[in-house]
Amino acid sequence: MLYRRLDGLREQASRRLAEELRNTGGTLQARSQRDSAVGMYAEQVEQFSAVESGLCFGRLDTDDGGRHYIGRIGIFDTSGDYDPLLIDWRAPAARAFYLATAANPQGVRRRRHLRTRERKVTALNDEVLDLATASPTAHEELTGEASLLAALNAGRTGRMRDIVETIQAEQDAVIRADLPGVLVVQGGPGTGKTAVALHRAAYLLYTHRRELATRGVLLVGPNATFLRYISQVLPALAETGVLLRTQGDLFPGVSARRTESPEAAALKGRLVMTEVLATAVRDRQWVPAEPLEVELPQREILRLDPATVSAARDRARRSGRPHNLARALFDIEIVHALSAQVADRIGADPLGGENLLDEADIAEIRRELREEPEVRAVLDELWPVLTPQRLLADLYASAERIAAAAPMLTAAERALLHREPGGWTPADVPLLDEAAELLGEDERAATARRERIRALQREYAEGVLEIARGSRSIDVEDEAEGGEILGVTDLLDADRLLERQEEVDRLTTAQRAAADRNWAFGHVIVDEAQELSPMAWRLLMRRCPSRSMTIVGDVAQTGALAGTPSWADALEPYVAQRWRLEELTVSYRTPAEIMAVAAEVLAGIDPALRPPRSVRESGFPPRERSVPAARLAAELVDVVTGEAAGLADGRLGVIVPAGRVAELGAAVTGALPEAAVGEHPELESRVVVLTVAQAKGLEFDSVVVVDPDRIVAESPRGRSDLYVALTRATQRLTTLHPTP
């Protein structure tokens, strides 16, 4: 019955859409109204089409006889009294679906979980919320236990699925937390931190659409593989306006993929780099030791002595403006000094009186000097206009510049910064952002660039209208009205045509935010936030002046040397005590057998830390195999082949030391050509070989961890990395140890 009503509404919306598309005439205002209607009806058709992929997943039967269907989006019957056909899971009316229990039924008599494939209901599970009939084996703190366990035991697909059908009470509290302020979500492996963060983004956009639609939501993940892994969750929840980025993509125009040593990345993440960059900028404001000669085309030679340059530099610095904006003041001082020399030469009174030039003459001399290439070259040498990329590239490429900018660092630390040009690392991005703050952008240049682009676009629009004018047929007089048929050139001029084209080309909020370094987001969500360095935190705080943030992570899984030791250390420099902590304590992904192994590693990291509590057992005790080091690759192939054969439709993750990923990946792909290896593996592959850093945030049905001792030895936070590797599996875990 529900599907038939939805089909009727979809057909109605499709019919209205077709009618609007046929309506191509009318005034510009009418066309604008038509465009708005087309967008609305097209969106309705798209939403109704989503029924094919399981739009409805639950039903609530209430004590008063009501029956309410719960789904991924809300749909109302617009043909009648606007009655709800489907209640959006984010609406207050749907919350009982996630919170009602037999002890606290919240007016719900029965909760039904529906599992569908296309239009067919493949399974359903009813919970009668009555203490007298409740199962004695059920977990009272879990809602929809049967559906939850079915989802947890299902094979992985290589993409994260939404958990909208199985959200638990502690997760729901985090998802629906208030928008303002900084919320920290601490949770161990498998507690659903990432899923909670994504669903919180969808909830906030639903609840605070007016505030967030124009300012946008930014979600920052640890790596590109992770972002691909979660990329389908928000679209499945009807939200496509969230900007997904890694740290390496947070500076417009830069995609940082270059690798570097953990020690170099850690140094770049320290706050001391703010002082290094500030000194590097000041070092580019050069005062020569000897006078400079400026030779003009007329072979006239002007001289700039160090005292004059120093005074001009000090005057520009006292303005407090960023480097590039202070350049205008520096130019004025230098040009004035040079023009005084010219004025003294050409305007001197032969009789020894006052200079014969008036202010207008001197102003003309200054204008001409500013246009002289030789003068501009000297100004660029003394106070160059810099981009963040040029400042940082020049600094890294020169040991002398590093020494001048970083006297506070040791010789070994300065050596870590020295490198040849050739791409950026993720740790460089916060430094580029810091440099942009120090340098500033001359808005005059940006405005001139926009005006040039608009002039070209207007010229093109005029050409289009000229063509239309030339092809227009002669006017045909209407005998009855005495009027004439109007052409496009009677309705539009070049400016109005350009405005309409700009409306068509309008970017989404996410697209505009991605291209604007100064964009202020309405809310920022950070996953695996424990990996952020102090410099990365500075960047994110600039992106969110309102300090409306959701921070998701687990300090026990910190792998980066410059990562977050505690949430207080990371946040209190920016928000003092004004942040709140929520903890997720239940692990849904990691079975109890595997969590017991991981708990031993966690105790080695910090005995005070406690692992999350697993809600299930897989029935597969972890396996441990020791093999001769010379046969490690061959044994790995045997293990992987066997595990892959035992997976009906799931995924196998092979986590190896970073130093052996190429060697062991080649061995696996030699036996299983469909396997994927490397930094950006195809996650849909049944077998994926990757490092711990690449595996962060991912999950697999079965995991093989190779040479755990080397994983610990080669990483600055080895035990934390091993803890991550051991907790990626939802069913089975195997470890391979090479023996001497």
CSV table of C-alpha atoms in Angstrom, one decimal, residues 59-239:
chain,number,residue,atom,x,y,z
A,59,ARG,CA,7.6,1.0,11.4
A,60,LEU,CA,6.3,2.1,14.8
A,61,ASP,CA,3.0,0.8,16.2
A,62,THR,CA,1.9,3.1,19.0
A,63,ASP,CA,-0.3,2.5,22.0
A,64,ASP,CA,-3.0,4.8,20.5
A,65,GLY,CA,-3.3,2.6,17.4
A,66,GLY,CA,-1.1,4.8,15.2
A,67,ARG,CA,1.2,3.3,12.6
A,68,HIS,CA,4.2,5.3,11.4
A,69,TYR,CA,6.7,4.3,8.8
A,70,ILE,CA,10.4,5.4,9.3
A,71,GLY,CA,12.7,6.1,6.3
A,72,ARG,CA,15.8,7.7,5.0
A,73,ILE,CA,13.9,10.9,4.0
A,74,GLY,CA,10.5,12.3,4.8
A,75,ILE,CA,7.7,12.2,2.2
A,76,PHE,CA,4.3,13.8,2.5
A,77,ASP,CA,1.1,13.3,0.6
A,78,THR,CA,0.8,16.6,-1.2
A,79,SER,CA,-2.4,15.6,-2.9
A,80,GLY,CA,-4.4,15.8,0.4
A,81,ASP,CA,-3.8,17.2,3.9
A,82,TYR,CA,0.0,16.9,3.7
A,83,ASP,CA,-0.1,13.8,5.8
A,84,PRO,CA,3.3,12.1,6.4
A,85,LEU,CA,3.7,8.9,4.4
A,86,LEU,CA,7.3,8.4,5.6
A,87,ILE,CA,8.9,10.0,8.6
A,88,ASP,CA,12.5,11.2,8.2
A,89,TRP,CA,14.7,9.3,10.6
A,90,ARG,CA,16.1,12.6,11.8
A,91,ALA,CA,12.6,14.0,12.8
A,92,PRO,CA,11.7,14.1,16.5
A,93,ALA,CA,8.8,11.8,15.8
A,94,ALA,CA,11.2,9.1,14.7
A,95,ARG,CA,13.4,9.2,17.8
A,96,ALA,CA,11.4,6.5,19.6
A,97,PHE,CA,12.5,4.1,16.9
A,98,TYR,CA,16.0,4.3,18.3
A,99,LEU,CA,15.3,4.8,22.0
A,100,ALA,CA,12.3,2.8,23.0
A,101,THR,CA,12.9,-0.3,25.1
A,102,ALA,CA,10.7,-2.7,27.0
A,103,ALA,CA,11.6,-0.8,30.2
A,104,ASN,CA,10.8,2.6,28.6
A,105,PRO,CA,8.6,2.0,25.6
A,106,GLN,CA,7.9,5.7,25.0
A,107,GLY,CA,4.4,5.0,23.9
A,108,VAL,CA,5.5,2.3,21.3
A,109,ARG,CA,3.7,-1.0,21.4
A,110,ARG,CA,5.7,-2.7,18.6
A,111,ARG,CA,8.8,-1.8,16.6
A,112,ARG,CA,9.3,-3.5,13.2
A,113,HIS,CA,12.5,-3.6,11.3
A,114,LEU,CA,12.2,-4.1,7.5
A,115,ARG,CA,14.9,-5.4,5.3
A,116,THR,CA,14.3,-4.9,1.6
A,117,ARG,CA,15.9,-5.5,-1.7
A,118,GLU,CA,14.4,-3.2,-4.4
A,119,ARG,CA,10.7,-3.5,-4.0
A,120,LYS,CA,10.7,-6.8,-2.0
A,121,VAL,CA,10.7,-7.2,1.7
A,122,THR,CA,13.3,-9.9,2.3
A,123,ALA,CA,13.0,-10.0,6.1
A,124,LEU,CA,11.3,-8.4,9.0
A,125,ASN,CA,11.9,-8.4,12.8
A,126,ASP,CA,9.3,-7.4,15.3
A,127,GLU,CA,10.0,-6.2,18.9
A,128,VAL,CA,7.1,-6.2,21.2
A,129,LEU,CA,8.0,-3.6,23.9
A,130,ASP,CA,6.5,-5.4,26.8
A,131,LEU,CA,8.5,-6.4,29.9
A,132,ALA,CA,6.3,-9.4,30.4
A,133,THR,CA,7.1,-10.8,26.9
A,134,ALA,CA,10.7,-9.6,26.5
A,135,SER,CA,13.3,-12.2,25.8
A,136,PRO,CA,15.5,-13.0,28.8
A,137,THR,CA,18.5,-13.4,26.5
A,138,ALA,CA,18.1,-10.0,24.9
A,139,HIS,CA,20.5,-7.1,25.6
A,140,GLU,CA,18.3,-4.4,27.1
A,141,GLU,CA,20.7,-1.6,26.1
A,142,LEU,CA,20.5,-2.6,22.4
A,143,THR,CA,17.6,-1.6,20.2
A,144,GLY,CA,16.7,-3.8,17.2
A,145,GLU,CA,19.2,-6.4,18.3
A,146,ALA,CA,18.3,-9.0,15.6
A,147,SER,CA,18.6,-6.4,12.9
A,148,LEU,CA,21.8,-5.0,14.4
A,149,LEU,CA,23.5,-8.4,14.6
A,150,ALA,CA,22.4,-9.2,11.0
A,151,ALA,CA,24.0,-6.0,9.8
A,152,LEU,CA,27.2,-6.7,11.7
A,153,ASN,CA,27.5,-10.2,10.5
A,154,ALA,CA,26.8,-9.3,6.9
A,155,GLY,CA,29.7,-9.4,4.4
A,156,ARG,CA,31.6,-6.1,3.8
A,157,THR,CA,31.2,-4.5,0.4
A,158,GLY,CA,34.2,-2.3,0.3
A,159,ARG,CA,32.1,0.8,1.0
A,160,MET,CA,30.7,2.0,4.4
A,161,ARG,CA,27.0,1.6,4.7
A,162,ASP,CA,24.8,3.9,6.6
A,163,ILE,CA,23.6,2.6,10.1
A,164,VAL,CA,20.3,4.5,9.9
A,165,GLU,CA,18.4,1.3,10.5
A,166,THR,CA,20.4,0.2,13.6
A,167,ILE,CA,21.4,3.4,15.4
A,168,GLN,CA,21.8,2.6,19.1
A,169,ALA,CA,20.9,4.9,22.1
A,170,GLU,CA,24.4,6.1,22.9
A,171,GLN,CA,25.0,6.8,19.2
A,172,ASP,CA,21.7,8.6,18.9
A,173,ALA,CA,22.6,10.9,21.8
A,174,VAL,CA,25.8,12.0,20.0
A,175,ILE,CA,24.1,12.4,16.6
A,176,ARG,CA,21.4,14.6,18.0
A,177,ALA,CA,23.6,16.7,20.2
A,178,ASP,CA,23.2,20.5,20.0
A,179,LEU,CA,24.9,22.3,17.2
A,180,PRO,CA,26.9,25.1,19.0
A,181,GLY,CA,30.3,24.5,20.6
A,182,VAL,CA,32.9,21.8,20.3
A,183,LEU,CA,31.7,18.2,20.8
A,184,VAL,CA,34.4,15.5,21.2
A,185,VAL,CA,33.4,11.9,20.5
A,186,GLN,CA,35.9,9.5,22.0
A,187,GLY,CA,35.5,5.9,21.2
A,188,GLY,CA,37.6,2.7,20.7
A,189,PRO,CA,37.7,0.5,17.6
A,190,GLY,CA,34.4,-0.5,16.2
A,191,THR,CA,32.2,1.8,18.3
A,192,GLY,CA,30.9,3.5,15.2
A,193,LYS,CA,32.6,6.8,15.5
A,194,THR,CA,32.8,7.4,11.8
A,195,ALA,CA,29.2,6.4,11.1
A,196,VAL,CA,28.0,8.6,14.0
A,197,ALA,CA,30.0,11.6,12.6
A,198,LEU,CA,28.4,11.1,9.1
A,199,HIS,CA,24.9,10.7,10.5
A,200,ARG,CA,25.5,13.7,12.7
A,201,ALA,CA,26.3,15.7,9.6
A,202,ALA,CA,23.0,14.6,8.0
A,203,TYR,CA,21.1,15.4,11.2
A,204,LEU,CA,22.6,18.9,11.6
A,205,LEU,CA,21.8,19.7,7.9
A,206,TYR,CA,18.2,18.5,8.4
A,207,THR,CA,17.7,20.3,11.8
A,208,HIS,CA,19.7,23.5,11.1
A,209,ARG,CA,19.2,23.8,7.3
A,210,ARG,CA,18.8,27.6,7.4
A,211,GLU,CA,22.1,28.1,9.2
A,212,LEU,CA,24.2,25.5,7.4
A,213,ALA,CA,22.9,25.5,3.9
A,214,THR,CA,24.7,28.7,2.9
A,215,ARG,CA,27.8,28.2,5.1
A,216,GLY,CA,28.3,24.5,4.5
A,217,VAL,CA,29.7,21.6,6.5
A,218,LEU,CA,33.3,20.4,6.2
A,219,LEU,CA,34.2,16.8,7.0
A,220,VAL,CA,38.0,16.0,7.3
A,221,GLY,CA,39.2,12.4,7.0
A,222,PRO,CA,42.7,10.8,7.4
A,223,ASN,CA,43.3,9.9,3.8
A,224,ALA,CA,41.8,9.6,0.3
A,225,THR,CA,41.1,5.9,0.6
A,226,PHE,CA,39.0,6.6,3.7
A,227,LEU,CA,37.0,9.3,2.0
A,228,ARG,CA,36.2,6.9,-0.9
A,229,TYR,CA,35.2,4.3,1.7
A,230,ILE,CA,32.6,6.6,3.3
A,231,SER,CA,31.6,8.5,0.1
A,232,GLN,CA,28.2,6.7,-0.4
A,233,VAL,CA,26.9,7.2,3.2
A,234,LEU,CA,25.7,10.8,3.0
A,235,PRO,CA,24.2,10.6,-0.5
A,236,ALA,CA,22.2,7.5,0.7
A,237,LEU,CA,20.8,9.8,3.4
A,238,ALA,CA,19.8,12.4,0.8
A,239,GLU,CA,22.6,14.8,1.7
